[in-house]
Amino acid sequence: MGQKFVTKVILLCIILLFFSIGCEQKYLSNPAFCAFVVADGESLNAEDLAKLDAGLISNEEYERLIRLRENSTLIACALSILKTKENSNF
């Protein structure tokens, strides 16, 4: 699950960059994306906790997934909240 989450975040960032090339920026930042990533991470954390309780994953694997997801969320939020100049690509 952790690698799928990171893959989703990276893919979404690439798609956003692809669509922003050659276009005017209409927004200075995108905090809604950060909120989406946090909410998605929390739902994945709940799924992993259920797997841990069911004995499907070890405690070490659960902790690794949580750390990976927290780091990915911090990076995604930092990138989404960065202010950009109006009418520029980056």
Tab-separated table of N, CA and C in Angstrom:
chain	number	residue	atom	x	y	z
A	1	MET	N	0.812	-1.194	0.000
A	1	MET	CA	0.000	0.000	0.000
A	1	MET	C	0.857	1.261	0.000
A	2	GLY	N	1.963	1.273	0.699
A	2	GLY	CA	2.797	2.460	0.787
A	2	GLY	C	3.386	2.850	-0.551
A	3	GLN	N	3.832	1.861	-1.312
A	3	GLN	CA	4.410	2.156	-2.606
A	3	GLN	C	3.348	2.643	-3.578
A	4	LYS	N	2.130	2.147	-3.461
A	4	LYS	CA	1.043	2.618	-4.321
A	4	LYS	C	0.752	4.087	-4.038
A	5	PHE	N	0.796	4.465	-2.761
A	5	PHE	CA	0.531	5.849	-2.386
A	5	PHE	C	1.597	6.768	-2.970
A	6	VAL	N	2.865	6.385	-2.829
A	6	VAL	CA	3.957	7.195	-3.364
A	6	VAL	C	3.850	7.277	-4.879
A	7	THR	N	3.501	6.177	-5.511
A	7	THR	CA	3.333	6.166	-6.957
A	7	THR	C	2.213	7.106	-7.376
A	8	LYS	N	1.110	7.111	-6.620
A	8	LYS	CA	-0.002	8.019	-6.923
A	8	LYS	C	0.442	9.471	-6.830
A	9	VAL	N	1.178	9.803	-5.766
A	9	VAL	CA	1.620	11.181	-5.557
A	9	VAL	C	2.565	11.607	-6.671
A	10	ILE	N	3.521	10.751	-7.014
A	10	ILE	CA	4.476	11.085	-8.067
A	10	ILE	C	3.764	11.234	-9.406
A	11	LEU	N	2.867	10.326	-9.717
A	11	LEU	CA	2.122	10.391	-10.973
A	11	LEU	C	1.279	11.659	-11.044
A	12	LEU	N	0.642	12.007	-9.949
A	12	LEU	CA	-0.171	13.218	-9.928
A	12	LEU	C	0.690	14.459	-10.116
A	13	CYS	N	1.865	14.498	-9.489
A	13	CYS	CA	2.771	15.633	-9.663
A	13	CYS	C	3.233	15.751	-11.110
A	14	ILE	N	3.549	14.626	-11.735
A	14	ILE	CA	3.978	14.650	-13.134
A	14	ILE	C	2.850	15.147	-14.030
A	15	ILE	N	1.640	14.688	-13.781
A	15	ILE	CA	0.494	15.129	-14.576
A	15	ILE	C	0.264	16.622	-14.402
A	16	LEU	N	0.348	17.104	-13.160
A	16	LEU	CA	0.159	18.535	-12.917
A	16	LEU	C	1.234	19.355	-13.615
A	17	LEU	N	2.479	18.891	-13.582
A	17	LEU	CA	3.548	19.608	-14.269
A	17	LEU	C	3.342	19.584	-15.783
A	18	PHE	N	2.898	18.455	-16.311
A	18	PHE	CA	2.655	18.336	-17.745
A	18	PHE	C	1.614	19.350	-18.207
A	19	PHE	N	0.537	19.481	-17.453
A	19	PHE	CA	-0.520	20.399	-17.846
A	19	PHE	C	-0.165	21.859	-17.583
A	20	SER	N	0.808	22.113	-16.711
A	20	SER	CA	1.159	23.496	-16.413
A	20	SER	C	2.152	24.074	-17.413
A	21	ILE	N	2.812	23.229	-18.200
A	21	ILE	CA	3.787	23.720	-19.171
A	21	ILE	C	3.042	24.438	-20.295
A	22	GLY	N	3.438	25.666	-20.548
A	22	GLY	CA	2.831	26.441	-21.616
A	22	GLY	C	1.504	27.079	-21.248
A	23	CYS	N	1.077	26.949	-20.020
A	23	CYS	CA	-0.195	27.524	-19.588
A	23	CYS	C	0.060	28.623	-18.566
A	24	GLU	N	-0.867	29.525	-18.484
A	24	GLU	CA	-0.772	30.560	-17.466
A	24	GLU	C	-1.277	30.003	-16.147
A	25	GLN	N	-0.604	30.360	-15.084
A	25	GLN	CA	-1.054	29.937	-13.763
A	25	GLN	C	-2.222	30.817	-13.340
A	26	LYS	N	-3.278	30.196	-12.894
A	26	LYS	CA	-4.433	30.947	-12.428
A	26	LYS	C	-4.463	31.042	-10.911
A	27	TYR	N	-3.757	30.135	-10.250
A	27	TYR	CA	-3.766	30.092	-8.792
A	27	TYR	C	-2.348	30.229	-8.268
A	28	LEU	N	-2.223	30.895	-7.142
A	28	LEU	CA	-0.907	31.093	-6.563
A	28	LEU	C	-0.424	29.869	-5.797
A	29	SER	N	-1.340	29.076	-5.273
A	29	SER	CA	-0.987	27.839	-4.576
A	29	SER	C	-2.182	26.894	-4.643
A	30	ASN	N	-1.995	25.672	-4.182
A	30	ASN	CA	-3.062	24.683	-4.264
A	30	ASN	C	-3.168	23.910	-2.951
A	31	PRO	N	-3.653	24.548	-1.890
A	31	PRO	CA	-3.768	23.846	-0.608
A	31	PRO	C	-4.810	22.736	-0.622
A	32	ALA	N	-5.730	22.753	-1.572
A	32	ALA	CA	-6.727	21.680	-1.645
A	32	ALA	C	-6.061	20.347	-1.965
A	33	PHE	N	-4.997	20.376	-2.762
A	33	PHE	CA	-4.267	19.148	-3.057
A	33	PHE	C	-3.652	18.581	-1.783
A	34	CYS	N	-3.119	19.451	-0.945
A	34	CYS	CA	-2.546	19.005	0.328
A	34	CYS	C	-3.623	18.340	1.174
A	35	ALA	N	-4.791	18.932	1.239
A	35	ALA	CA	-5.889	18.348	2.019
A	35	ALA	C	-6.280	16.983	1.463
A	36	PHE	N	-6.291	16.849	0.138
A	36	PHE	CA	-6.607	15.561	-0.481
A	36	PHE	C	-5.569	14.506	-0.108
A	37	VAL	N	-4.291	14.866	-0.168
A	37	VAL	CA	-3.219	13.916	0.143
A	37	VAL	C	-3.293	13.487	1.601
A	38	VAL	N	-3.575	14.431	2.497
A	38	VAL	CA	-3.688	14.097	3.919
A	38	VAL	C	-4.867	13.151	4.146
A	39	ALA	N	-6.007	13.451	3.540
A	39	ALA	CA	-7.188	12.597	3.717
A	39	ALA	C	-6.952	11.202	3.143
A	40	ASP	N	-6.326	11.136	1.976
A	40	ASP	CA	-6.026	9.840	1.370
A	40	ASP	C	-5.055	9.049	2.243
A	41	GLY	N	-4.063	9.735	2.790
A	41	GLY	CA	-3.105	9.073	3.673
A	41	GLY	C	-3.755	8.539	4.931
A	42	GLU	N	-4.688	9.299	5.486
A	42	GLU	CA	-5.376	8.842	6.696
A	42	GLU	C	-6.218	7.598	6.421
A	43	SER	N	-6.861	7.564	5.262
A	43	SER	CA	-7.658	6.373	4.946
A	43	SER	C	-6.756	5.161	4.741
A	44	LEU	N	-5.602	5.369	4.119
A	44	LEU	CA	-4.659	4.263	3.947
A	44	LEU	C	-4.073	3.820	5.287
A	45	ASN	N	-3.847	4.772	6.194
A	45	ASN	CA	-3.368	4.419	7.532
A	45	ASN	C	-4.387	3.547	8.254
A	46	ALA	N	-5.661	3.879	8.107
A	46	ALA	CA	-6.715	3.089	8.749
A	46	ALA	C	-6.758	1.672	8.173
A	47	GLU	N	-6.581	1.558	6.860
A	47	GLU	CA	-6.547	0.233	6.234
A	47	GLU	C	-5.364	-0.581	6.747
A	48	ASP	N	-4.213	0.064	6.866
A	48	ASP	CA	-3.031	-0.642	7.355
A	48	ASP	C	-3.189	-1.054	8.812
A	49	LEU	N	-3.841	-0.222	9.613
A	49	LEU	CA	-4.088	-0.579	11.009
A	49	LEU	C	-5.003	-1.796	11.090
A	50	ALA	N	-6.000	-1.848	10.223
A	50	ALA	CA	-6.886	-3.016	10.193
A	50	ALA	C	-6.109	-4.269	9.791
A	51	LYS	N	-5.187	-4.123	8.842
A	51	LYS	CA	-4.353	-5.262	8.444
A	51	LYS	C	-3.447	-5.700	9.586
A	52	LEU	N	-2.916	-4.727	10.321
A	52	LEU	CA	-2.070	-5.051	11.471
A	52	LEU	C	-2.869	-5.794	12.524
A	53	ASP	N	-4.066	-5.307	12.816
A	53	ASP	CA	-4.921	-5.957	13.810
A	53	ASP	C	-5.330	-7.363	13.378
A	54	ALA	N	-5.470	-7.567	12.070
A	54	ALA	CA	-5.848	-8.884	11.551
A	54	ALA	C	-4.646	-9.818	11.436
A	55	GLY	N	-3.448	-9.285	11.656
A	55	GLY	CA	-2.247	-10.105	11.575
A	55	GLY	C	-1.721	-10.305	10.167
A	56	LEU	N	-2.194	-9.498	9.229
A	56	LEU	CA	-1.756	-9.632	7.836
A	56	LEU	C	-0.392	-8.993	7.584
A	57	ILE	N	-0.040	-7.989	8.391
A	57	ILE	CA	1.274	-7.358	8.279
A	57	ILE	C	1.889	-7.279	9.668
A	58	SER	N	3.204	-7.185	9.704
A	58	SER	CA	3.907	-7.099	10.989
A	58	SER	C	3.897	-5.657	11.491
A	59	ASN	N	4.239	-5.498	12.751
A	59	ASN	CA	4.308	-4.164	13.342
A	59	ASN	C	5.388	-3.331	12.647
A	60	GLU	N	6.507	-3.959	12.294
A	60	GLU	CA	7.586	-3.246	11.606
A	60	GLU	C	7.115	-2.743	10.237
A	61	GLU	N	6.388	-3.588	9.517
A	61	GLU	CA	5.859	-3.190	8.205
A	61	GLU	C	4.856	-2.045	8.354
A	62	TYR	N	4.022	-2.122	9.373
A	62	TYR	CA	3.043	-1.062	9.628
A	62	TYR	C	3.759	0.260	9.903
A	63	GLU	N	4.767	0.228	10.774
A	63	GLU	CA	5.518	1.449	11.096
A	63	GLU	C	6.226	1.997	9.861
A	64	ARG	N	6.766	1.116	9.019
A	64	ARG	CA	7.440	1.551	7.799
A	64	ARG	C	6.459	2.249	6.853
A	65	LEU	N	5.279	1.680	6.709
A	65	LEU	CA	4.267	2.281	5.836
A	65	LEU	C	3.827	3.649	6.351
A	66	ILE	N	3.662	3.757	7.669
A	66	ILE	CA	3.258	5.039	8.257
A	66	ILE	C	4.331	6.096	8.014
A	67	ARG	N	5.601	5.753	8.264
A	67	ARG	CA	6.692	6.716	8.050
A	67	ARG	C	6.780	7.129	6.585
A	68	LEU	N	6.686	6.162	5.688
A	68	LEU	CA	6.754	6.452	4.256
A	68	LEU	C	5.618	7.379	3.839
A	69	ARG	N	4.434	7.101	4.319
A	69	ARG	CA	3.267	7.908	3.973
A	69	ARG	C	3.386	9.318	4.553
A	70	GLU	N	3.876	9.431	5.794
A	70	GLU	CA	4.038	10.758	6.398
A	70	GLU	C	5.046	11.588	5.613
A	71	ASN	N	6.165	10.976	5.229
A	71	ASN	CA	7.170	11.702	4.451
A	71	ASN	C	6.621	12.129	3.095
A	72	SER	N	5.893	11.258	2.444
A	72	SER	CA	5.305	11.588	1.144
A	72	SER	C	4.288	12.716	1.268
A	73	THR	N	3.507	12.673	2.338
A	73	THR	CA	2.506	13.715	2.564
A	73	THR	C	3.172	15.061	2.790
A	74	LEU	N	4.243	15.083	3.576
A	74	LEU	CA	4.955	16.340	3.820
A	74	LEU	C	5.504	16.927	2.523
A	75	ILE	N	6.079	16.093	1.695
A	75	ILE	CA	6.637	16.573	0.428
A	75	ILE	C	5.528	17.094	-0.483
A	76	ALA	N	4.452	16.342	-0.607
A	76	ALA	CA	3.345	16.761	-1.475
A	76	ALA	C	2.729	18.066	-0.988
A	77	CYS	N	2.563	18.196	0.322
A	77	CYS	CA	1.982	19.429	0.860
A	77	CYS	C	2.924	20.612	0.671
A	78	ALA	N	4.209	20.387	0.879
A	78	ALA	CA	5.168	21.477	0.681
A	78	ALA	C	5.145	21.955	-0.766
A	79	LEU	N	5.075	21.027	-1.694
A	79	LEU	CA	5.035	21.410	-3.107
A	79	LEU	C	3.724	22.082	-3.492
A	80	SER	N	2.625	21.661	-2.889
A	80	SER	CA	1.331	22.229	-3.264
A	80	SER	C	1.091	23.597	-2.643
A	81	ILE	N	1.763	23.885	-1.552
A	81	ILE	CA	1.533	25.160	-0.870
A	81	ILE	C	2.520	26.234	-1.331
A	82	LEU	N	3.584	25.837	-2.008
A	82	LEU	CA	4.538	26.823	-2.503
A	82	LEU	C	3.824	27.844	-3.379
A	83	LYS	N	4.077	29.089	-3.117
A	83	LYS	CA	3.443	30.135	-3.918
A	83	LYS	C	4.212	30.325	-5.214
A	84	THR	N	3.478	30.503	-6.277
A	84	THR	CA	4.080	30.761	-7.578
A	84	THR	C	3.657	32.145	-8.044
A	85	LYS	N	4.429	32.702	-8.932
A	85	LYS	CA	4.080	34.011	-9.474
A	85	LYS	C	2.880	33.863	-10.387
A	86	GLU	N	2.061	34.879	-10.404
A	86	GLU	CA	0.911	34.862	-11.300
A	86	GLU	C	1.393	34.894	-12.745
A	87	ASN	N	0.704	34.152	-13.606
A	87	ASN	CA	1.001	34.088	-15.039
A	87	ASN	C	2.393	33.540	-15.341
A	88	SER	N	2.887	32.645	-14.493
A	88	SER	CA	4.149	31.963	-14.786
A	88	SER	C	3.947	30.473	-14.581
A	89	ASN	N	4.834	29.678	-15.108
A	89	ASN	CA	4.667	28.236	-15.019
A	89	ASN	C	5.149	27.668	-13.701
A	90	PHE	N	6.151	28.257	-13.073
A	90	PHE	CA	6.667	27.704	-11.822
A	90	PHE	C	6.801	28.782	-10.785
